[in-house]
Structure formats: structure tokens, C-alpha cells
Short mmCIF file of C-alpha atoms in Angstrom, two decimals:
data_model
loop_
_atom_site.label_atom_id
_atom_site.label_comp_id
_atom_site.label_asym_id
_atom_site.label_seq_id
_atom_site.Cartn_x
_atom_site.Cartn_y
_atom_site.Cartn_z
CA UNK Y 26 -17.77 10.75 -15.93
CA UNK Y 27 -17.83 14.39 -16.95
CA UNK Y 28 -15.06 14.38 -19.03
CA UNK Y 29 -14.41 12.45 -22.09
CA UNK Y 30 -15.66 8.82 -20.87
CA UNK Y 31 -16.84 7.61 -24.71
CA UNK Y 32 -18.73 4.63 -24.12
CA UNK Y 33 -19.72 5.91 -20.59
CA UNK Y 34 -20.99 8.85 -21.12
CA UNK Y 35 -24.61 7.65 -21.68
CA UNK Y 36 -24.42 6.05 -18.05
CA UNK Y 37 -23.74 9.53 -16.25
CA UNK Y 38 -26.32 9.70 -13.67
CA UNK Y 39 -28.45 12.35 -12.43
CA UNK Y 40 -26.98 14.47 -9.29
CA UNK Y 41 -26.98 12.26 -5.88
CA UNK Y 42 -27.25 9.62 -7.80
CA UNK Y 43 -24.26 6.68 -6.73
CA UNK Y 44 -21.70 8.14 -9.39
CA UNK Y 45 -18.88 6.84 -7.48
CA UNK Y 46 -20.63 3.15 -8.02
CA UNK Y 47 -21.25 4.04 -11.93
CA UNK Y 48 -17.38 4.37 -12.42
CA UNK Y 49 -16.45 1.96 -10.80
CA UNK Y 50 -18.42 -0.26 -13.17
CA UNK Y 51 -17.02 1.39 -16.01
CA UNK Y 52 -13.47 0.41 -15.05
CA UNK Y 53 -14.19 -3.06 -13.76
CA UNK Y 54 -16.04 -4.14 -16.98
CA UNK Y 55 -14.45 -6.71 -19.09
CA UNK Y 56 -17.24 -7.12 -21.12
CA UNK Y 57 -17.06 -3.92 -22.64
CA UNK Y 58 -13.47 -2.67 -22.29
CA UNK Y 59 -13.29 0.62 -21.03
CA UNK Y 60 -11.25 3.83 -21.88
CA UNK Y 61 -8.32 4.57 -20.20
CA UNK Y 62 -7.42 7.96 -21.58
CA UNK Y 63 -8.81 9.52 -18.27
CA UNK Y 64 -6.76 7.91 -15.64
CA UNK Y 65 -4.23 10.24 -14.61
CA UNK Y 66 -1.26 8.53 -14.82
CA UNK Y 67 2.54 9.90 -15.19
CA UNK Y 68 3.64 6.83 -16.70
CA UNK Y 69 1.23 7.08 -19.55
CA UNK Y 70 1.92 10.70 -19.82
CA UNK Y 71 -2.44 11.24 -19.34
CA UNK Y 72 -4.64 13.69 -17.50
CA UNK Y 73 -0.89 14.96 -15.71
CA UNK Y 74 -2.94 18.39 -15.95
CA UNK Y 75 -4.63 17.27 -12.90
CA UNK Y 76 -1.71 16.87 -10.90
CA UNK Y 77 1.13 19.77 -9.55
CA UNK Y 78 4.62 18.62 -8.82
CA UNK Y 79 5.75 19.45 -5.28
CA UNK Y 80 8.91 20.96 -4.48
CA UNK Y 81 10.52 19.46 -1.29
CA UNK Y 82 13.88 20.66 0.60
CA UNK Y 83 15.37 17.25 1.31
CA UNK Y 84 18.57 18.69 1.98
CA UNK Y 85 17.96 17.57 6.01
CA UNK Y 86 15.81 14.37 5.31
CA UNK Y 87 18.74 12.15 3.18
CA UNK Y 88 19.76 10.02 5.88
CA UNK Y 89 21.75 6.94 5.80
CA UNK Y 90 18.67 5.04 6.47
CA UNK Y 91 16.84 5.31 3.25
CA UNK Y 92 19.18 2.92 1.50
CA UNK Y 93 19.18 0.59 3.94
CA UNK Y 94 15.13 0.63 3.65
CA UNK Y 95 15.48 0.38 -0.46
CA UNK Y 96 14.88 3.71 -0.90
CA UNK Y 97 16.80 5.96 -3.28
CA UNK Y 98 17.74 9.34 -1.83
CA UNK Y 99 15.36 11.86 -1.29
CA UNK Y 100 16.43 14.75 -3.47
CA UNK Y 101 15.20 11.86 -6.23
CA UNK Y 102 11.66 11.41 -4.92
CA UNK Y 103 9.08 13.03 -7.39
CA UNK Y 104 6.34 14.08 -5.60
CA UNK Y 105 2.93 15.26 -6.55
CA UNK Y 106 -0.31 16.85 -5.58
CA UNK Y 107 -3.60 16.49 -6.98
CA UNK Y 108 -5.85 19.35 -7.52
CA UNK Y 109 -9.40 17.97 -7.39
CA UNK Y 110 -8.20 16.45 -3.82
CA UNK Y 111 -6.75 18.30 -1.35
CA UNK Y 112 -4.53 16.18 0.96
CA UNK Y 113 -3.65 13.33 -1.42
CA UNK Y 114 -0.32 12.89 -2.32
CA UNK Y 115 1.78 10.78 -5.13
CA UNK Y 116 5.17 9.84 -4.29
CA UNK Y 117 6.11 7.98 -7.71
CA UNK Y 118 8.03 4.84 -6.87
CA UNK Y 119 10.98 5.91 -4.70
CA UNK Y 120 12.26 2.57 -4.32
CA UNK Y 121 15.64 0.40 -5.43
CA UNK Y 122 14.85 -2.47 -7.03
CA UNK Y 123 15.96 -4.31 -4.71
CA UNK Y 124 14.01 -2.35 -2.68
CA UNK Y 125 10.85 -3.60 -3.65
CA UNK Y 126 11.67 -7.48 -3.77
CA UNK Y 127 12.58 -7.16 -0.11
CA UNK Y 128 9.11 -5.83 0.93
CA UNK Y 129 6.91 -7.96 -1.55
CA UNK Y 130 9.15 -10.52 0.48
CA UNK Y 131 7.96 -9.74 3.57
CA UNK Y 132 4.54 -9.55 2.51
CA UNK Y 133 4.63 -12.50 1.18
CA UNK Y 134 7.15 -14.95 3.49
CA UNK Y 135 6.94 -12.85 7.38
CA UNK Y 136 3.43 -10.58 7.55
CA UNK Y 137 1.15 -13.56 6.94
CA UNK Y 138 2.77 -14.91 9.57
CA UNK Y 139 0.62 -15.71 13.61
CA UNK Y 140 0.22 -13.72 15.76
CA UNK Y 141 -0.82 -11.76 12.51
CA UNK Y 142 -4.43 -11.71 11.15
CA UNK Y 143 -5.21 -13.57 7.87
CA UNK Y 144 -9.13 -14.00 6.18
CA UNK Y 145 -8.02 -17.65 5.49
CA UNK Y 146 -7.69 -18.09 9.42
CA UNK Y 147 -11.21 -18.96 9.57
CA UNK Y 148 -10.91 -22.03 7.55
CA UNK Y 149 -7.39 -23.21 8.32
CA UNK Y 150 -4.53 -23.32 11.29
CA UNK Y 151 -1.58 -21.90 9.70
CA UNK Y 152 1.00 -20.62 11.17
CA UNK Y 153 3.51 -20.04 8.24
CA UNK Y 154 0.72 -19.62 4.82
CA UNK Y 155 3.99 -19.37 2.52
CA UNK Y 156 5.61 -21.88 3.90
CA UNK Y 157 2.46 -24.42 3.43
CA UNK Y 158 1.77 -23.07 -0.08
CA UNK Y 159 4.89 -24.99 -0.96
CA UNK Y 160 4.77 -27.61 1.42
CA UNK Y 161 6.61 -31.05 -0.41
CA UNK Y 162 7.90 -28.90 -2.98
CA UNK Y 163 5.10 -28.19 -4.90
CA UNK Y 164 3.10 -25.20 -4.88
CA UNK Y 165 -0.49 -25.14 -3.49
CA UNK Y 166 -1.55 -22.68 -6.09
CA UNK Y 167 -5.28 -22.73 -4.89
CA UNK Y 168 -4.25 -21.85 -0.90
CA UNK Y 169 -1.64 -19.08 -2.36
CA UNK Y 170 -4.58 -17.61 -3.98
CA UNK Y 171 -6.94 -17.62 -1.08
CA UNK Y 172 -4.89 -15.24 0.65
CA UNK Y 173 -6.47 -11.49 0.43
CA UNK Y 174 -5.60 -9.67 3.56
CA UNK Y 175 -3.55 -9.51 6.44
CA UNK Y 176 -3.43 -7.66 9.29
CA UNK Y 177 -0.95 -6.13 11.61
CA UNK Y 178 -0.08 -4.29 15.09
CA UNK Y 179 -4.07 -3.51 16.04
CA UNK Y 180 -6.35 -5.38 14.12
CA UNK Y 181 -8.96 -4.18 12.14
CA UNK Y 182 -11.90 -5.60 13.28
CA UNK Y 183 -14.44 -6.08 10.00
CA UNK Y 184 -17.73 -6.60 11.97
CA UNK Y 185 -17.41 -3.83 14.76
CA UNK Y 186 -14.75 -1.61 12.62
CA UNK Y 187 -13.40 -0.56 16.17
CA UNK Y 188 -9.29 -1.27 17.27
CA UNK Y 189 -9.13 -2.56 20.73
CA UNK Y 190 -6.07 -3.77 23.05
CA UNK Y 191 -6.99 -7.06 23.26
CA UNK Y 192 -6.85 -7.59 19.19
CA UNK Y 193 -3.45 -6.16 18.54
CA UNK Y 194 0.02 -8.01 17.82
CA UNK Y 195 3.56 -6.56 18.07
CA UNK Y 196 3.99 -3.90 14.51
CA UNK Y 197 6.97 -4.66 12.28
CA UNK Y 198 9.96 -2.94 12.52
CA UNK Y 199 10.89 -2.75 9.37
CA UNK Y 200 7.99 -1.53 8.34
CA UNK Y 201 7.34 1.08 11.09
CA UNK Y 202 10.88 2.63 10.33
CA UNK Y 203 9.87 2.78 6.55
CA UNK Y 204 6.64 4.85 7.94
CA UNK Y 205 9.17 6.81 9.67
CA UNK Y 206 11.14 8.08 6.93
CA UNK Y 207 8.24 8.32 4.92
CA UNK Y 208 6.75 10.65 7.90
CA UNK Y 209 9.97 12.98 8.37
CA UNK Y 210 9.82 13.16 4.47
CA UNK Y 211 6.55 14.49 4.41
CA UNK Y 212 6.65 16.39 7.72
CA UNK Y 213 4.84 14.35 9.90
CA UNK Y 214 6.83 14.31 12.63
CA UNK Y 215 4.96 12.48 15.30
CA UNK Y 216 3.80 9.97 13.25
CA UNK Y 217 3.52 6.44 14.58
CA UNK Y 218 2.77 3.59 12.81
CA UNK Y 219 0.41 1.14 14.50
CA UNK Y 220 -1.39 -0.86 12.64
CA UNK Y 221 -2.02 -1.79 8.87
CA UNK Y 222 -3.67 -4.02 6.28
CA UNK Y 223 -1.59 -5.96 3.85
CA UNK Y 224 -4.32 -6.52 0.67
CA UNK Y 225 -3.32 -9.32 -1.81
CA UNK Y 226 -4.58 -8.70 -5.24
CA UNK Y 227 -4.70 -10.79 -8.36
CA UNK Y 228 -5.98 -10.59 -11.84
CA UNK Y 229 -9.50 -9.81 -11.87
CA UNK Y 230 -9.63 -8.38 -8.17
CA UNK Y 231 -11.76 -5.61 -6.89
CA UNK Y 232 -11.80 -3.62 -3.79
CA UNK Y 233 -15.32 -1.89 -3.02
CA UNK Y 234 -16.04 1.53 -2.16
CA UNK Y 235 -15.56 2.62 1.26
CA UNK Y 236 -13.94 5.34 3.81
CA UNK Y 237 -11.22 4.40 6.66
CA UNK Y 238 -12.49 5.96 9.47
CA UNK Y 239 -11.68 3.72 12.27
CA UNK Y 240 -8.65 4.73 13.84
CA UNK Y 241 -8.89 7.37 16.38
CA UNK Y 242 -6.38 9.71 15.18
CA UNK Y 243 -8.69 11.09 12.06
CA UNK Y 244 -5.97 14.15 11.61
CA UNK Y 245 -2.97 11.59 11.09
CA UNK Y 246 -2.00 10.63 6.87
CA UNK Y 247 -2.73 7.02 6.08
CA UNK Y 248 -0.01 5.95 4.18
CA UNK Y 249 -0.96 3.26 0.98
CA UNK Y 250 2.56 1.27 -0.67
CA UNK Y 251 1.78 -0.54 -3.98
CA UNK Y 252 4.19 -3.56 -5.67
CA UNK Y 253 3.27 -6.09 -8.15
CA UNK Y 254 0.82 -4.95 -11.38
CA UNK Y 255 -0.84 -1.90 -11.97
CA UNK Y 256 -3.95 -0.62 -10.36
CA UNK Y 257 -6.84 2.28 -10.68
CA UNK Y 258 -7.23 3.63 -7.45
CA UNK Y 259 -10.50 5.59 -7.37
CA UNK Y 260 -10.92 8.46 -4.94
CA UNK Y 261 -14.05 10.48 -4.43
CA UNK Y 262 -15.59 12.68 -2.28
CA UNK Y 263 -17.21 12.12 0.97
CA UNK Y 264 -20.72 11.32 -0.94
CA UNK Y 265 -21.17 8.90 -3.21
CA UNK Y 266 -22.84 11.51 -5.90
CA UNK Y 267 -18.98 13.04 -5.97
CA UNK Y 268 -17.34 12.13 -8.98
CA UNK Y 269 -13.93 10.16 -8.66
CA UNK Y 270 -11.07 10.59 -10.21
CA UNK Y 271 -9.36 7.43 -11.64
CA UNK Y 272 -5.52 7.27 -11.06
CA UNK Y 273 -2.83 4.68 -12.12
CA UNK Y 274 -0.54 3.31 -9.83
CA UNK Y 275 2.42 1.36 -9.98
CA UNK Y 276 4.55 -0.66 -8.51
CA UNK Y 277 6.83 1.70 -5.71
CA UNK Y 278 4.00 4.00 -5.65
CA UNK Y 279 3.19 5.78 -2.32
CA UNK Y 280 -0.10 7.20 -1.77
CA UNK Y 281 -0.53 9.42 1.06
CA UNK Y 282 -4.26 10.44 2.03
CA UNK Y 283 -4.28 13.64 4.57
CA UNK Y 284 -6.74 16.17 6.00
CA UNK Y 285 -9.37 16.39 3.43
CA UNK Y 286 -8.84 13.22 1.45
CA UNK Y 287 -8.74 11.14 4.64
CA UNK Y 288 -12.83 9.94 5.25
CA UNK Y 289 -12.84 10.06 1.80
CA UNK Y 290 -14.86 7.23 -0.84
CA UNK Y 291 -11.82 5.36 -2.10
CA UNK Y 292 -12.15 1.76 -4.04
CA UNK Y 293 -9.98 -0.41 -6.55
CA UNK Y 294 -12.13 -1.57 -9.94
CA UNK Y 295 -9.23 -2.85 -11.66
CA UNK Y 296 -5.95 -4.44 -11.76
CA UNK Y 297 -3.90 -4.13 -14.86
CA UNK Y 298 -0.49 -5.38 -16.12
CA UNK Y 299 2.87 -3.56 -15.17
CA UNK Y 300 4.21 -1.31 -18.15
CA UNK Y 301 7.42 -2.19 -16.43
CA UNK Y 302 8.80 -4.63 -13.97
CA UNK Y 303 11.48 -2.96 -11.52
CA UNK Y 304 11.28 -5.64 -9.07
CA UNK Y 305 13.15 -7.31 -11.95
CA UNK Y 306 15.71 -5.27 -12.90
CA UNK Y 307 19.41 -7.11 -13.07
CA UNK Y 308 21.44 -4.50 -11.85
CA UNK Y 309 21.06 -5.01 -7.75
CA UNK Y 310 23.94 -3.16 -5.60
CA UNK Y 311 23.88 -4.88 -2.40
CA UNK Y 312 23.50 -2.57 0.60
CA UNK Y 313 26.14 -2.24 2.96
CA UNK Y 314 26.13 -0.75 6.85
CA UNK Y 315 26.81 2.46 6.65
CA UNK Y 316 26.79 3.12 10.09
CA UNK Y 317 23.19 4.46 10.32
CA UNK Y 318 21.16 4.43 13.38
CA UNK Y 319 17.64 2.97 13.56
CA UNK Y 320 14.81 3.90 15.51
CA UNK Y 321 12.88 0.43 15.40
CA UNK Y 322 14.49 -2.05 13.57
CA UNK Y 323 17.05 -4.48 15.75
CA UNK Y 324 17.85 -7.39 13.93
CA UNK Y 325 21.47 -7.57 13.39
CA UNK Y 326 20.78 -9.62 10.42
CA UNK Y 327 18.19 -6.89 8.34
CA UNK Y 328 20.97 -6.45 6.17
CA UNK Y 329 21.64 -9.91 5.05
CA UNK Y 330 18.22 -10.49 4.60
CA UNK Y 331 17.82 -7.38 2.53
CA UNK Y 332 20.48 -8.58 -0.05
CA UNK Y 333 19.67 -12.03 0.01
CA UNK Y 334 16.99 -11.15 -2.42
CA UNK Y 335 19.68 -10.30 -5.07
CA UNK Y 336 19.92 -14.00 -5.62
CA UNK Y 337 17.48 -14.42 -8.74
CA UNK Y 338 16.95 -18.43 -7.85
CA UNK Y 339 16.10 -17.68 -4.41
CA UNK Y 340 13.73 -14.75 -5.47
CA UNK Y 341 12.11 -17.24 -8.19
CA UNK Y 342 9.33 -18.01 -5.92
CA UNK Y 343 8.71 -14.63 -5.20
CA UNK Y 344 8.51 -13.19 -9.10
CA UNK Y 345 6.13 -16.22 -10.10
CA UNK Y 346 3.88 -14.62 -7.19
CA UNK Y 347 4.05 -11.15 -8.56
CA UNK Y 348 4.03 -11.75 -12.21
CA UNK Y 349 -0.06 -11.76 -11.58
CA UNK Y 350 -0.45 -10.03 -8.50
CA UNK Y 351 -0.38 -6.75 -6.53
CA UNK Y 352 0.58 -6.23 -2.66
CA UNK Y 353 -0.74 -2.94 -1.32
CA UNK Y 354 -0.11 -1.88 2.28
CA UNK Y 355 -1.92 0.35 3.84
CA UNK Y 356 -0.73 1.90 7.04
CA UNK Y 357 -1.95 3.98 9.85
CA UNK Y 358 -1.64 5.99 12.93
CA UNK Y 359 -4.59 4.50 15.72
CA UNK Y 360 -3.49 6.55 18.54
CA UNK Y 361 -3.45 10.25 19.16
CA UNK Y 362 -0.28 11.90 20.48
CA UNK Y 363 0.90 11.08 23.30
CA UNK Y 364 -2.01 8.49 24.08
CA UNK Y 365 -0.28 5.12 25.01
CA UNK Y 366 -3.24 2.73 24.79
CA UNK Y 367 -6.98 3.52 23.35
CA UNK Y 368 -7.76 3.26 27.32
CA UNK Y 369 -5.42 6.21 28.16
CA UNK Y 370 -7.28 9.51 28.68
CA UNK Y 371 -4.12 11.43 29.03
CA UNK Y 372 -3.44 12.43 25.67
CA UNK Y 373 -3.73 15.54 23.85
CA UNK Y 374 -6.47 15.37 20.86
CA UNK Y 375 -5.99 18.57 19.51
#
């Protein structure tokens, strides 16, 4: 990199050159352990220069729902900018702590879970993967580990890269009103989310360089949720002779990738241990109904399962997972506004 990379800086390439692939070597080395002094990151208090905090009027966007979702209220939220990439946003980790063990949950226990789309369906029949990874009481640790993505509401298709109606499952409620609030927060009032891709991480995992550019509502955010350890998150340019920057994130992180940033190169080269663990923290206030309307989720029992995961024995499973792992969730928009199905032509596209 340009900056101050040390031991890298012999490796810069010349222009159009695959810099993007050159960093990302540099970070997933373990051979030669790399620098981390330029990896913007607010925890460790380095490159913050890069980044401008945003100032938000939440005064109309704390509803009663963000609680109920694990969120703390808005007028908390720190959000941030970045100035080498127009349209990405930081939100830095909005959540409760209980918060967070609820949706690691539900990564973990419901997602994986048919009609939704596993990479381990190819090899095995399983209709409940967390319920078989402790099947007799004892945990298959080598089937927990095989799990690395699933996905939900349309499909992504890996071969073809192209959504269609007949590869497409019901979206989770839960999940879609987080969006929601998430949206409204951020102004994106139409926003609908539609489908999404759950990745499983674990010590030692990668994610390769590449550009989401499948849905067909380009001009709609793509919004990225990160529990569990640490990650860089690399995000270039639209060529792979752009530079990236290297940015921590944590668990409760929010990444939102907009206009510009959007069809941008974006990879993972590393995952690193959690400064902190606030999945863990032993102060949980249950959540209580507060009388707050939502706009997708109708299970009269959300709120029980919510605090259920206030009970540390029950939520030992769930820690052990997360001690070594990260969940990311990636979510986006497929259709354009008022488009009911890819087939519709009635929609507006502008």
C-alpha cells in the first residue's frame, strides 16, 4: 500500500497491476505477520483520519421497535463516513447485548434451517444443521465447521449469479424488520429486504475479492451485520489496480455499501480475535412489550424467544460457537420499486 505498509512496501506493484490481490496477501499472511497500524479502526483509535462522523436527527426514527430488535436507541448510534469511498457507511455496533446473542442465535439455530440454502446441502439431507451438530449430546465439531453460507428469501445462485422465482424461500421477519429500521434510520425509505447471505467464518477464513452485482435494484444499499471475532473488510475500487482500504470491524458493526461503493471490489483476508466480547456481557435487561407495532414480524412469542437468551446455560452452546467464529449477514434489495416479481414489467426503474 501507499502509505506506511513496512514490510509491504517492497511488494507495491506497478499501476494496473492486481493491487487489490497484493493486499489482500499482505493481510492474510501468517507467515510473515503483517502490520496493522493501517486498518482504520475506531476501536484501536488508527487511521480515524480517514473517516467523518455523521450527524443524524433521530429525533423521529426512536421508535419502540428498536429495543425490541436489540437495538439501543438511535440518538446513541455513532455513525460514520469514509472519505476515500463515497457511499460506505459505519454504523459502530448499535446493538444490546442481548441484542446480538439473539441474532448469532438465529444464525446459528433458525437460518440454516430448509427451505433455506446451505453449501453443505450438496453432501448431506439436513433439515435442522444445529440440531444434528449435537445430535446424542455430543457435538459434531467437524459438520459445525463445514457450514460457510446460507442463503435466504431469493437465492443466490453461484454458477449463473442470476435471482429467479423459482429459487426463492419465504425472508425472515425478524430480520426484514431489522432492515427496516436500519432503512428509515438511514433514509431509505422504500427499502425491502429480499434476500441475503448468512457467511460463517472461523479462524483462518478468507473471503475472495469480488463485486455484488446481481440483484436488479443496483441503486438500493446492501446492508452487511457482523457478530463473533474481528474482521478486515477490504474495499476497493471498481478495478482491481485501485488500492483498498483495510477496515476493522467488530462485532455489532453495520456496514452499509450505497451508490458509489455498491459494484465495488470488496473481500475478507483475515479474521482476528475480539478486543471485546459484548455478546457476553452479564448485565442483560430483558425486553418487555411496549406496545410497539411491527411491520413483519408476527410471532406472538418473538419476545420470549428474545430473552430466553439471557439464560447463560442455555446460551452455552451458542458462546462455544462464537468464541472462534464470525457470522456476517449480508442483505439486499432484488427488486426495484414497485416491481412484485423479477417477471413484472410494471415497475418504475428510475
Amino acid at each position: 500500500m501507499k502509505r506506511k505498509l513496512n514490510n509491504m512496501e517492497s511488494a507495491i506493484p506497478a499501476k494496473g497491476e492486481d493491487i487489490f490481490m497484493k493486499v489482500f496477501k499482505y493481510y492474510k499472511s501468517n507467515n510473515q505477520k503483517p502490520s496493522y497500524d493501517n486498518v482504520i479502526s475506531i476501536a484501536r483509535n488508527t487511521c480515524t483520519t480517514e473517516l467523518d462522523a455523521v450527524n443524524v436527527n433521530s429525533s423521529q426514527i426512536d421508535d419502540a421497535r428498536l429495543e425490541l430488535l436489540g437495538l439501543h436507541k438511535c440518538s446513541e448510534w455513532k455513525q460514520y463516513s469514509f472519505k476515500r469511498h463515497p457511499g460506505l457507511i459505519l454504523i459502530k455496533n448499535p446493538f444490546t447485548g442481548l441484542g446480538q446473542r439473539y441474532w448469532i442465535r438465529q444464525c446459528l439455530e433458525e437460518y440454516p434451517k430448509k427451505p433455506n440454502k446451505k453449501n453443505i446441502d450438496i453432501d448431506t439431507d439436513l433439515s435442522d444443521w444445529w440440531q444434528e451438530c449435537y445430535k446424542d449430546g455430543q457435538l459434531n465439531r467437524k459438520l459445525q465447521k463445514k457450514l460457510r453460507w446460507t442463503t435466504l428469501g431469493y437465492h443466490h445462485d453461484w454458477d449463473s449469479k442470476v435471482y429467479s422465482e423459482e429459487n426463492k424461500s419465504p425472508f425472515p421477519k425478524d430480520l426484514a424488520e431489522l432492515c427496516d429500521v436500519v432503512a428509515l434510520y438511514l433514509n431509505y425509505k422504500n427499502f425491502k429486504a429480499e434476500a441475503a447471505i448468512v457467511n460463517y467464518y472461523h479462524m483462518g477464513s478468507t473471503l475472495s475479492a469480488h463485486t455484488d452485482h446481481s440483484e436488479v435494484n443496483l441503486e438500493a444499499p446492501l446492508f452487511s451485520f457482523s457478530f463473533g471475532q474481528s474482521a478486515i473488510f477490504l474495499l476497493g475500487g471498481h478495478e482491481k489496480s485501485t488500492e483498498p482500504s483495510a477496515i476493522l470491524l467488530d462485532s455489532g458493526d453495520i456496514v452499509v455499501m450505497s451508490k458509489e461503493a455498491r459494484l465495488c471490489y470488496h473481500a475478507v483476508p483475515k479474521i482476528l480475535p475480539a478486543s471485546s466480547r459484548p455478546w457476553d456481557q452479564s448485565d442483560f435487561k430483558p425486553i418487555t412489550c411496549n406496545g410497539s407495532s411491527f411491520k413483519y414480524i408476527d410471532d406472538k412469542d418473538y419476545i420470549t424467544l428474545v430473552n430466553r437468551n439471557s439464560d447463560n446455560t442455555e446460551w452455552k452452546d451458542f458462546s462455544i460457537y462464537t468464541e472462534e467464529s464470525r457470522i456476517n449477514i449480508n442483505v439486499r434489495q432484488v427488486l426495484n420499486e414497485n416491481q412484485s416479481t423479477l417477471t413484472d414489467s410494471n415497475f418504475n426503474d428510475t
